[in-house]
Coordinates of C-alpha atoms in Angstrom, one line a residue:
Chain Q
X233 CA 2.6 0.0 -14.2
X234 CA 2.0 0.4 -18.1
X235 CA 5.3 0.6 -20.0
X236 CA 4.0 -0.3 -23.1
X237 CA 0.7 2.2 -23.9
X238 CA 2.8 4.8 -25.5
X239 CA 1.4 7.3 -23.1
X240 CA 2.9 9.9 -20.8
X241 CA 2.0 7.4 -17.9
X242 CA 3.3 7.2 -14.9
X243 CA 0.2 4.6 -12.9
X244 CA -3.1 4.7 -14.6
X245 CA -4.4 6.1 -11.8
X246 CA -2.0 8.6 -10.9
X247 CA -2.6 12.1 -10.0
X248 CA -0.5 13.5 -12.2
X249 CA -1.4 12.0 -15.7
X250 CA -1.9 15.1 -17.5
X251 CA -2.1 14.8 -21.4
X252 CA 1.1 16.0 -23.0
X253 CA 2.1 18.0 -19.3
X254 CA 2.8 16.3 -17.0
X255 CA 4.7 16.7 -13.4
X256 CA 8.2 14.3 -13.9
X257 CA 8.5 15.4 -10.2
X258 CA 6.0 17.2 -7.9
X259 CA 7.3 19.5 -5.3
X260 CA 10.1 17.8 -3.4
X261 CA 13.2 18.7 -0.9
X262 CA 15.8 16.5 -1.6
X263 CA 18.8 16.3 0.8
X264 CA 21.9 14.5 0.9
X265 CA 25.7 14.1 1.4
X266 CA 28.4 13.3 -1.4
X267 CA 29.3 10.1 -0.5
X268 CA 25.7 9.1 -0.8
X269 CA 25.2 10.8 -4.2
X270 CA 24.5 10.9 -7.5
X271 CA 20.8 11.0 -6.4
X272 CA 18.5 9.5 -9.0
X273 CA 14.8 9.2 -9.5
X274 CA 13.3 6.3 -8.7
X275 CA 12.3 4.2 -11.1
X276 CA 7.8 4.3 -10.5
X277 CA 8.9 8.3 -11.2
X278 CA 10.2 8.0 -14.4
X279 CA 7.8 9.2 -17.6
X280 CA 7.6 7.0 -20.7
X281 CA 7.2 9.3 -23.4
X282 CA 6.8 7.4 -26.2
X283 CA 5.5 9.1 -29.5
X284 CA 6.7 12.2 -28.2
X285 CA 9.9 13.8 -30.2
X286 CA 10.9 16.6 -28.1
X287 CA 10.0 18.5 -24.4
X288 CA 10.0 21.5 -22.8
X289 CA 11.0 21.5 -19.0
X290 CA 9.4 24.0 -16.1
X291 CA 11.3 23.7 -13.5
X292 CA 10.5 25.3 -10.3
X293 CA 13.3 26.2 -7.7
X294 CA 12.5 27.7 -4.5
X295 CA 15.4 26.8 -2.2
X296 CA 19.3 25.2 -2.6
X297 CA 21.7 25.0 0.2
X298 CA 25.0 24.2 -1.7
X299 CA 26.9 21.2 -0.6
X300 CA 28.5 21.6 3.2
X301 CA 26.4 25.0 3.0
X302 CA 29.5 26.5 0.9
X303 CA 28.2 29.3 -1.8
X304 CA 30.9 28.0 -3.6
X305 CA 29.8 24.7 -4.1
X306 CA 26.7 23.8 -5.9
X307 CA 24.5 21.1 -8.3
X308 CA 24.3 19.7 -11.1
X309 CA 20.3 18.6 -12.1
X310 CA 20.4 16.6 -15.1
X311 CA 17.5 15.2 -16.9
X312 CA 18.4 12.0 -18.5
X313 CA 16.5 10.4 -21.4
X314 CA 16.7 6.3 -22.4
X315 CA 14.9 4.3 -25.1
X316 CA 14.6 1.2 -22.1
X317 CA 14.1 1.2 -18.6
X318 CA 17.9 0.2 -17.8
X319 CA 19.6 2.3 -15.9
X320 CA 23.1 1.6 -18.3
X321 CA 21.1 3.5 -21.1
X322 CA 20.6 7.1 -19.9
X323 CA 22.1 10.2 -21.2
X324 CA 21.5 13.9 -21.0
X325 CA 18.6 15.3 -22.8
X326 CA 19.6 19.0 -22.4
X327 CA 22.7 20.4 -20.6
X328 CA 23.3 20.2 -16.8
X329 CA 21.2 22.8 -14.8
X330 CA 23.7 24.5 -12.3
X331 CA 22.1 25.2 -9.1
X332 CA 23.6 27.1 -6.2
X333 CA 23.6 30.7 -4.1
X334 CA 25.4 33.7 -4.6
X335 CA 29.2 33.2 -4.4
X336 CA 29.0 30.1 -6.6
X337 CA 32.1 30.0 -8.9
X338 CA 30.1 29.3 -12.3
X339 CA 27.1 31.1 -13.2
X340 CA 24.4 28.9 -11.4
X341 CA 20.7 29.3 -11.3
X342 CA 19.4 30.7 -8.1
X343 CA 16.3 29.9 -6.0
X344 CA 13.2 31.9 -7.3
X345 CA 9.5 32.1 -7.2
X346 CA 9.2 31.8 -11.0
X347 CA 9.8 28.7 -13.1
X348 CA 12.6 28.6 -16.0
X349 CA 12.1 26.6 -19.2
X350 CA 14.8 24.0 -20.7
X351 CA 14.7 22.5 -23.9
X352 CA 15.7 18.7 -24.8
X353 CA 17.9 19.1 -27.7
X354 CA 19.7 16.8 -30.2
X355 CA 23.8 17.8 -30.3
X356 CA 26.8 15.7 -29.5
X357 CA 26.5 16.4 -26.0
X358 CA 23.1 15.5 -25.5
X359 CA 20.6 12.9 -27.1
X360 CA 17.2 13.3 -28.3
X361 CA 14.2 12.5 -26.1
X362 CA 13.7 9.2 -25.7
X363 CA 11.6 6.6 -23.9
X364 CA 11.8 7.4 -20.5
X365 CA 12.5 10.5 -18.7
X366 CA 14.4 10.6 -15.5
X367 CA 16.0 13.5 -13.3
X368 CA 19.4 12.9 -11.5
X369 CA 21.6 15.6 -8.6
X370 CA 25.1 16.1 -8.9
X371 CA 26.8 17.5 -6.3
X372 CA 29.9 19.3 -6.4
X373 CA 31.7 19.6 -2.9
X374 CA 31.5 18.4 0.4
X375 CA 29.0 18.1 2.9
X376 CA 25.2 18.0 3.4
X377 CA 23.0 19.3 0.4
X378 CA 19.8 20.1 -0.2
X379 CA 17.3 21.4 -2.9
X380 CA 13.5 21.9 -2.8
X381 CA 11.9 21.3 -6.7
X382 CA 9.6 20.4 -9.0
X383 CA 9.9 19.9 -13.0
X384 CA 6.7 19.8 -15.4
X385 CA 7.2 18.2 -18.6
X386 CA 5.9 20.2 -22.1
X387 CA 6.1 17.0 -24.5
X388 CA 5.8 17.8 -28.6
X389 CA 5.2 15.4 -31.1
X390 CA 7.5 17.6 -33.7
X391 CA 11.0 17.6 -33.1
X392 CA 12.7 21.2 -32.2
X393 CA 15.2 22.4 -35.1
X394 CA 18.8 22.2 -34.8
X395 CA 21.2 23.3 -37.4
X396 CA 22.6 19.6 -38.0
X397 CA 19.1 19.0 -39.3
X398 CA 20.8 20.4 -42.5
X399 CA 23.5 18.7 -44.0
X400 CA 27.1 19.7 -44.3
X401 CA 27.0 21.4 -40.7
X402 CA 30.6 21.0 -39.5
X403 CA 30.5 24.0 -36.5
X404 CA 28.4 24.5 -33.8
X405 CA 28.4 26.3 -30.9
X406 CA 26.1 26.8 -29.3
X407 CA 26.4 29.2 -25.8
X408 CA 24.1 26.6 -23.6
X409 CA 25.7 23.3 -24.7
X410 CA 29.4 22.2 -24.6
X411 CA 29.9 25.2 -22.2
X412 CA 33.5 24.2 -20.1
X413 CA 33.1 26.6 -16.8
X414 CA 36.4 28.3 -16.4
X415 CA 37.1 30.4 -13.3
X416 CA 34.3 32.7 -11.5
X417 CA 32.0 33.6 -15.2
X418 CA 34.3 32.9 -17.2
X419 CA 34.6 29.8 -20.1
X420 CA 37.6 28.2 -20.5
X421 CA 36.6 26.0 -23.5
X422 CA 33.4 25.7 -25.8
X423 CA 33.0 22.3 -27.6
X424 CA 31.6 21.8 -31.1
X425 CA 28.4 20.3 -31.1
X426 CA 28.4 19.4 -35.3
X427 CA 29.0 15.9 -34.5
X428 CA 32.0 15.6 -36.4
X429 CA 34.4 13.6 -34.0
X430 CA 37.2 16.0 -34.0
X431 CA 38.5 17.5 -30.9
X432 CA 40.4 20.0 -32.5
X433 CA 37.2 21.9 -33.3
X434 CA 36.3 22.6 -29.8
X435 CA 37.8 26.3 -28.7
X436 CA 39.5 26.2 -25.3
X437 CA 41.1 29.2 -23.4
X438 CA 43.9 28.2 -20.5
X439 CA 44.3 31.4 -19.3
X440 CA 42.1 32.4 -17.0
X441 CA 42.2 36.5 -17.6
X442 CA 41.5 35.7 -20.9
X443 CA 38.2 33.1 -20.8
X444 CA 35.6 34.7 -22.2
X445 CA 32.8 35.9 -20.1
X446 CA 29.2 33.8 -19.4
X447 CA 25.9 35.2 -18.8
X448 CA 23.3 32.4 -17.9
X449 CA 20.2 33.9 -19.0
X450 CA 20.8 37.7 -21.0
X451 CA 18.5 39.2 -21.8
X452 CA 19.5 40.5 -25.0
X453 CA 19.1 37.3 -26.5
X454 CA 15.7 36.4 -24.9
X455 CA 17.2 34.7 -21.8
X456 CA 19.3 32.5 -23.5
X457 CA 23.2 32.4 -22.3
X458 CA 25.9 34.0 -24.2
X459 CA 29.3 35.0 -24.1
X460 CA 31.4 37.9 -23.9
X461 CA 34.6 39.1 -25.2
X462 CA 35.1 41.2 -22.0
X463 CA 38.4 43.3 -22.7
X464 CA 40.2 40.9 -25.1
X465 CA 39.2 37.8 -24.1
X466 CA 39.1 35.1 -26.5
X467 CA 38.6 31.2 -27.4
X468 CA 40.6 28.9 -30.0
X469 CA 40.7 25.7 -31.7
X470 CA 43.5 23.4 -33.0
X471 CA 43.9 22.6 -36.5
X472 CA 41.0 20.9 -37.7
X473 CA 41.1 17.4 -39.4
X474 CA 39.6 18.5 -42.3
X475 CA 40.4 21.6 -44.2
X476 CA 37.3 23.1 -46.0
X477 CA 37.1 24.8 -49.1
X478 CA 34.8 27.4 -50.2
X479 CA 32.2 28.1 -50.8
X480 CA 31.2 27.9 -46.9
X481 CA 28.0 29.5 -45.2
X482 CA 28.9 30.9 -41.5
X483 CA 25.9 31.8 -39.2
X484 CA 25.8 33.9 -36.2
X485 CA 24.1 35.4 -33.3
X486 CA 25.7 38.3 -31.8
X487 CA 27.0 41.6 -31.4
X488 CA 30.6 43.0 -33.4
X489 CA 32.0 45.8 -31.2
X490 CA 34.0 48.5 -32.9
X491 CA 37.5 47.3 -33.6
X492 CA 36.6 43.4 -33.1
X493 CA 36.0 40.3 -34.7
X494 CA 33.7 37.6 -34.0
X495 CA 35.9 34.9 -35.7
X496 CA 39.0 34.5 -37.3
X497 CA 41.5 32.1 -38.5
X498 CA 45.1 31.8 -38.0
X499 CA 47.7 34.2 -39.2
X500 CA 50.3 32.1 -39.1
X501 CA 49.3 30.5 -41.9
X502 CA 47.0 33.0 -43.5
X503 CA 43.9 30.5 -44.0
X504 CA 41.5 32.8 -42.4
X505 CA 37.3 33.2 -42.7
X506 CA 37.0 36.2 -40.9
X507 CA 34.2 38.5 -39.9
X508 CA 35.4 42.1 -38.3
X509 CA 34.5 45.3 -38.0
X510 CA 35.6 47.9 -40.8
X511 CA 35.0 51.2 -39.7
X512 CA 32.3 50.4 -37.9
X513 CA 30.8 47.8 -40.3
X514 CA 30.6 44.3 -40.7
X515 CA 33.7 43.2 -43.3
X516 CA 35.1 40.1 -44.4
X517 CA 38.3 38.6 -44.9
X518 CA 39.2 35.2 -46.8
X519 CA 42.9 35.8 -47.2
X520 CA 43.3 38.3 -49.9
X521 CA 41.4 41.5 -48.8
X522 CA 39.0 43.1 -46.3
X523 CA 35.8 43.8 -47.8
X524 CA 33.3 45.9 -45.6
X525 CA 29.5 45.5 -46.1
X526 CA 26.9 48.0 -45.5
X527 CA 25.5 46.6 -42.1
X528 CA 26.7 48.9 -39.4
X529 CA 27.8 47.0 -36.0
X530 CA 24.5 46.0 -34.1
X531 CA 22.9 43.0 -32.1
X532 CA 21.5 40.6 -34.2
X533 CA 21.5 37.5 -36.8
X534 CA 23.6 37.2 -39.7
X535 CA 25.2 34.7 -42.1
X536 CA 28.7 35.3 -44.2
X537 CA 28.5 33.3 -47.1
X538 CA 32.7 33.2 -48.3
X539 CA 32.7 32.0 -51.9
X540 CA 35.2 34.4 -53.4
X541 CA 34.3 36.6 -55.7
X542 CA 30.5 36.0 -55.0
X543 CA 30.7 36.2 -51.4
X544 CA 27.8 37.7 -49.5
X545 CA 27.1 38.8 -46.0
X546 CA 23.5 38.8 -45.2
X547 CA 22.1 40.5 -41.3
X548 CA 18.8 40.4 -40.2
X549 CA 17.2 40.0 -43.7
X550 CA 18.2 36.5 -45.2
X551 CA 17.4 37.8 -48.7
X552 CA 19.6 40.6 -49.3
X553 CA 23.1 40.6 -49.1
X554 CA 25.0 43.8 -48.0
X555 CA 28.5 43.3 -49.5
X556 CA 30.3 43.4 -53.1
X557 CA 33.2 42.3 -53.4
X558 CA 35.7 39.6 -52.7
X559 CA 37.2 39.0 -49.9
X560 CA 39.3 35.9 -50.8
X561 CA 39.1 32.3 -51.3
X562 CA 40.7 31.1 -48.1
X563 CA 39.6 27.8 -46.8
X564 CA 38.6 27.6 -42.6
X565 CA 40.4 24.6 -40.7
X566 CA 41.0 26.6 -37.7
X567 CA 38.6 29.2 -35.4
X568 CA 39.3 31.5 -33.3
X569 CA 36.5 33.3 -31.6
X570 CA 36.6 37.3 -30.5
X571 CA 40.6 37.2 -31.9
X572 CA 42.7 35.1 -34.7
X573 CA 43.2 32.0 -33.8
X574 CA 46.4 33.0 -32.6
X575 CA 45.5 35.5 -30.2
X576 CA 45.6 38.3 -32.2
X577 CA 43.2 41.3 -32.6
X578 CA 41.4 40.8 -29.8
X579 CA 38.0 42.5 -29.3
X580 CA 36.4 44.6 -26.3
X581 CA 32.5 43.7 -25.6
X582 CA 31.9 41.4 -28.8
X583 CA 28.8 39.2 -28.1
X584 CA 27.9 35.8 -29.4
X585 CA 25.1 33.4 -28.6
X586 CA 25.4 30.8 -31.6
X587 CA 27.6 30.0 -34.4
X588 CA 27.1 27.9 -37.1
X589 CA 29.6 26.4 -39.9
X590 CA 28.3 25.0 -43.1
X591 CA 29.7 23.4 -46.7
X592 CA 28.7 24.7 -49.2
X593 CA 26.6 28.2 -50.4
X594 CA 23.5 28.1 -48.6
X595 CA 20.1 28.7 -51.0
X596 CA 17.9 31.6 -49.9
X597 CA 15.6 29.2 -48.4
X598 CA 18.3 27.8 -46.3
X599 CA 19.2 30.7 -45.1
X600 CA 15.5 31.9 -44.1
X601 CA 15.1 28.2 -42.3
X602 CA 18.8 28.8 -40.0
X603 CA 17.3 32.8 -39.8
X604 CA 14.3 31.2 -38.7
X605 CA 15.7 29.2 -36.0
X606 CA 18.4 31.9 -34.5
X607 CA 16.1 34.4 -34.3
X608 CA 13.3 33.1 -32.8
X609 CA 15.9 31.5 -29.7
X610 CA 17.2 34.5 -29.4
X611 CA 14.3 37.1 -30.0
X612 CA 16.3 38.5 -32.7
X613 CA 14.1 40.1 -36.0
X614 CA 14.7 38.3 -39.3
X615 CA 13.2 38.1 -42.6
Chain N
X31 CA -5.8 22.9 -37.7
X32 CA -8.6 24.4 -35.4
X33 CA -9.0 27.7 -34.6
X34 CA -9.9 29.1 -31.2
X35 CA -11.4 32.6 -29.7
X36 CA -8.4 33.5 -27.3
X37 CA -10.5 37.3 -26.5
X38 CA -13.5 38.4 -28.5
X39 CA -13.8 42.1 -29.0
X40 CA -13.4 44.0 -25.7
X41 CA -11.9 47.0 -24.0
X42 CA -9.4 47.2 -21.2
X43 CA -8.2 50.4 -19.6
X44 CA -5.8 50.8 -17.6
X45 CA -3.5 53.5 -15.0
X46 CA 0.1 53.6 -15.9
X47 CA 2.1 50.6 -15.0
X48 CA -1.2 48.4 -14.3
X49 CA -1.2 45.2 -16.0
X50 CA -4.3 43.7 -16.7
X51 CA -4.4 39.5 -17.3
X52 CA -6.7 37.8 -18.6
X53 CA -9.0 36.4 -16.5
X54 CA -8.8 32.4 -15.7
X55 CA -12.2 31.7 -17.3
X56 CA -11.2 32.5 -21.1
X57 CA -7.6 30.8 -20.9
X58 CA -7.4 28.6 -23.7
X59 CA -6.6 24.4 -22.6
X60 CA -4.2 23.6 -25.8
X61 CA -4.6 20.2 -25.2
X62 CA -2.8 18.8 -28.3
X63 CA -2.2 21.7 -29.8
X64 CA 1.7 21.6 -30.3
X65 CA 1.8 25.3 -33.1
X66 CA 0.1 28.6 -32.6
X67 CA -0.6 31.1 -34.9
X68 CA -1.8 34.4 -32.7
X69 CA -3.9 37.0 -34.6
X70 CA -4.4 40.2 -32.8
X71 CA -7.0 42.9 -34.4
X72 CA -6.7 46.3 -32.9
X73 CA -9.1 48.6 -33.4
X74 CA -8.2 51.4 -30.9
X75 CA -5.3 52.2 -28.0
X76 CA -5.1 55.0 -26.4
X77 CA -1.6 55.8 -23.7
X78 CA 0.3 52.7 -25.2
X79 CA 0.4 49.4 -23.3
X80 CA 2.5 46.4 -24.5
X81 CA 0.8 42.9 -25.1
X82 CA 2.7 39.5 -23.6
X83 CA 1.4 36.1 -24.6
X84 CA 2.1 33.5 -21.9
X85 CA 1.7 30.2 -21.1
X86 CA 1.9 27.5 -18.8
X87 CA 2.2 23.8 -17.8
X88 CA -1.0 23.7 -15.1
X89 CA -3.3 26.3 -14.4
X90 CA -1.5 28.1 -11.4
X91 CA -0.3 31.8 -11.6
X92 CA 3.2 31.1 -10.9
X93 CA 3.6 28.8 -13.4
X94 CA 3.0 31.0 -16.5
X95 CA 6.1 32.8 -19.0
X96 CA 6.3 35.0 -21.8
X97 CA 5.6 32.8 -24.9
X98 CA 7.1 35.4 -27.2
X99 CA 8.9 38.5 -26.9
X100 CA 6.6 41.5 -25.2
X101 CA 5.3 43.6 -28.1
X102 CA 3.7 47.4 -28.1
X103 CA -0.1 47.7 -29.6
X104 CA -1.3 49.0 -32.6
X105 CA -3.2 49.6 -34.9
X106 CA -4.3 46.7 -37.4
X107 CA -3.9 43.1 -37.8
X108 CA -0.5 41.6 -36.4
X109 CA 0.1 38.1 -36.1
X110 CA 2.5 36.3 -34.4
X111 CA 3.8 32.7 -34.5
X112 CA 4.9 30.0 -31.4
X113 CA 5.9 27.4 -33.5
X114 CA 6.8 24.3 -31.1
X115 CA 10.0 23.2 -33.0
X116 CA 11.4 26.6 -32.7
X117 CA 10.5 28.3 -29.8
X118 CA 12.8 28.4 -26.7
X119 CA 9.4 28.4 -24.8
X120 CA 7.3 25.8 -26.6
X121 CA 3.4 26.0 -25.9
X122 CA 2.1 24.1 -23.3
X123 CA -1.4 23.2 -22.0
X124 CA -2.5 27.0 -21.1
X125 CA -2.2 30.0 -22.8
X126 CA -3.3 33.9 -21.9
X127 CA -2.5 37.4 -22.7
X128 CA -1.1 40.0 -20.1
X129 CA -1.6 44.0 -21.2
X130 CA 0.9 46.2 -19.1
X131 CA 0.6 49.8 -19.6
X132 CA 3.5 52.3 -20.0
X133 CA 5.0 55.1 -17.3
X134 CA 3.2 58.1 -16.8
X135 CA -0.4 57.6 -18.8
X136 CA -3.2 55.5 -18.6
X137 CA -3.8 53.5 -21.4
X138 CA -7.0 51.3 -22.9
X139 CA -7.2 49.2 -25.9
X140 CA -10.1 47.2 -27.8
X141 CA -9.0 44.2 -29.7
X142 CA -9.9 40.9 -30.7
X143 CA -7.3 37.6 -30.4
X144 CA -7.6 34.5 -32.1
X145 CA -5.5 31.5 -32.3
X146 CA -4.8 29.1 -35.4
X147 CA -3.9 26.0 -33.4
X148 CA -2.0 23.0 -35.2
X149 CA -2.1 19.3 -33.5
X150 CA 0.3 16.7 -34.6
X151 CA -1.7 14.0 -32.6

């Protein structure tokens, strides 16, 4: 076997050598029982793509039986990524694919005729690509399992865009990474992705009535997962190590329902960025006033630039900004998503896909670039 | 960057409904190509039909998605981009269009579709 050609190689000779497209795994029923599992590839399967920065995955599912046959069981397919052929060195390249049948307790992916396409991404819960590629099966129950697959590799020499790409990100959520399943769809915690090291950024929700709601694949933002506010459901953070001062660029992707927020701080201490609706427009607050913007409430991206007296909220177009006035000079060192971060004003049917936190006031070519990138995931217009 | 004929001028008609895909013949093998630019000239549509540029790992039917959000013909010059660092479904090795026609009327449409392809090889 060739290790070191820096080709997607498998054998010279193999079948399945295919330029920058090839099979990780051809069609295969894999079966087993928990105490025999985690299942991993073997080793001759494994893909050395080396020179490659970034994949696409089809993966093909036509048939799971949940572990023990129980629709409330199901499994985990992870693709794993390391820079050498150790087993010690892999980590995830993109979340955990949950596969199971109807019944299943967290929003799983379902056998079907069509394939459905995951990304490799770079965040603090998964790595970049690297060397080799690997898949591994999870199983969460008791019993016999089995699963009948195949996964095609779409290797890129450029690497995908992610908002840490641009310094000062110190937010990011992102609805199909850091994702805690909570009870039936619902989340009980969303971590931060930024990289920063602090656990009080990650948003967590211990009651279960109240954990947001999870769509796998919605189709208002192109497939990708989102949540929902539900009827006043909500996430929160704890206090932040690091308090940040204006100015502060906030991204979205989502929908404001009348009456709601998308984020909020904590009235407890009044150091709030928020973003509500003001009779049934986008508005900010930053401790001193709410300021409403022209942009009615609508499905889409935006960013909320808070730098007092010059603060600007920008939707769809990342040119223009649709609000005068200033809405306060508050720093952010707490979150709370669809409500305060102390569990007030609480929203009914607010949407959000991503959201992004930066230092400092974001240049109109930054903003195009983060535009660039939420719309396109999310099959939102932008300009 | 290269470019590449996806469709010289034609006409395709269809009933309502009907979706016509390209045939297997004129699917472009990217190869390399990693960034696609897709130009689209219009000339004429009658009935409305909306355009879907897909694409696939291997050459099999079942393989293929939507590279980019469905969009309704018209008139004029509209390009589109499937850029491989941003796109939720990056190109892979084959790429085709798929015309579906609206409820109720049959539809037809001449146009012309070509790619600006970008390798990073």
């Amino acid at each position: 076997m060739n290790r070191a050609s820096g080709q997607l190689l498998r054998s010279p000779n193999s079948p399945n050598r295919s330029g920058r497209t090839p099979l990780l795994q051809d069609w295969i029923t894999l079966r087993g029982v928990a105490a025999y599992t985690p299942l991993v590839q073997d080793e001759e399967g494994w893909l050395d793509v080396s020179g490659f920065a970034d994949a696409g995955f089809w993966i093909d599912v036509t048939e799971v039986t949940p572990p023990g046959g129980t629709s409330t069981n199901y499994l985990q397919l992870i693709l794993e990524t390391a820079p050498t052929a150790d087993d010690a060195y892999f980590t995830p390249v993109a979340s955990p694919i949950w596969l199971g049948t109807t019944g299943s307790p967290i929003p799983v992916r379902n056998p079907s005729g069509a394939p459905f396409v995951v990304r490799s991404c770079r965040s603090q819960s998964t790595t970049g690509l690297a060397r080799y590629l690997r898949w591994r099966i999870v199983p969460t129950g008791s019993g016999t399992w089995d699963v009948t697959l195949r996964i095609r590799v779409v290797a890129g020499r450029s690497s995908a865009f992610v908002p840490t790409d641009m310094g000062g990100c110190v937010l990011w959520l992102r609805a199909d990474l850091g994702i805690v399943p909570g009870n039936g769809a619902n989340v009980s915690g969303w971590n931060d992705q930024s990289g920063a090291g602090d656990s009080n950024r990650n948003l967590a929700q211990s009651t279960s009535t109240l954990q947001p709601l999870f769509t796998l694949a919605d189709p208002n933002y192109n497939g990708q997962p989102s949540l929902n506010s539900g009827t006043g459901r909500y996430l929160t953070s704890g206090t932040w190590a690091t308090s940040y001062a204006q100015p502060t660029t906030t991204y979205f992707c989502g929908a404001l329902s009348s009456g709601g927020r998308v984020f909020d701080g904590s009235t407890v201490t009044n150091i709030r960025q928020c973003l509500n609706d003001l009779s049934g427009k986008y508005a900010m607050y930053a401790g001193t006033a709410t300021i409403g913007s022209s942009q009615a409430l609508a499905r889409g991206v935006g960013c909320a630039l808070y730098n007092g007296a010059s603060s600007a909220f920008y939707f769809t177009s990342s040119q223009t900004s649709l609000l005068t006035g200033n809405p306060g000079t508050s720093n952010v060192n707490t979150l709370g998503i669809f409500a305060t971060q102390d569990g007030l004003g609480t929203s009914n049917g607010t949407e959000l896909a991503e959201m992004v936190i930066f230092t400092g006031a974001h240049t109109a070519a930054q903003r195009l670039r983060m535009f660039q990138y939420l719309g396109t995931r999310y099959g939102q217009a932008f300009s | 960057m290269d470019a590449l004929l996806l469709q010289d001028w034609t006409v395709i008609a269809g009933a309502s409904n009907v979706t016509v895909t390209q045939g297997a013949d004129s699917w472009i093998d990217l190869g390399d190509y990693e960034d696609l630019i897709f130009y689209v000239d219009v000339k004429e549509f009658s009935g409305g039909a909306l355009m879907t540029y897909q694409t696939a790992p291997s050459k099999q039917e079942a393989a293929f998605v939507p590279l980019l959000a469905q969009f309704p013909l018209a008139n004029g010059l509209r390009v589109d981009r499937a850029i491989f660092g941003l796109a939720q479904v990056p190109p892979a090795r084959y790429v085709r269009w798929t015309l579906t026609g609206s409820p109720g009327t049959p539809w037809d449409a001449t146009f012309r579709i070509w790619l600006a392809a970008y390798s990073f090889a």
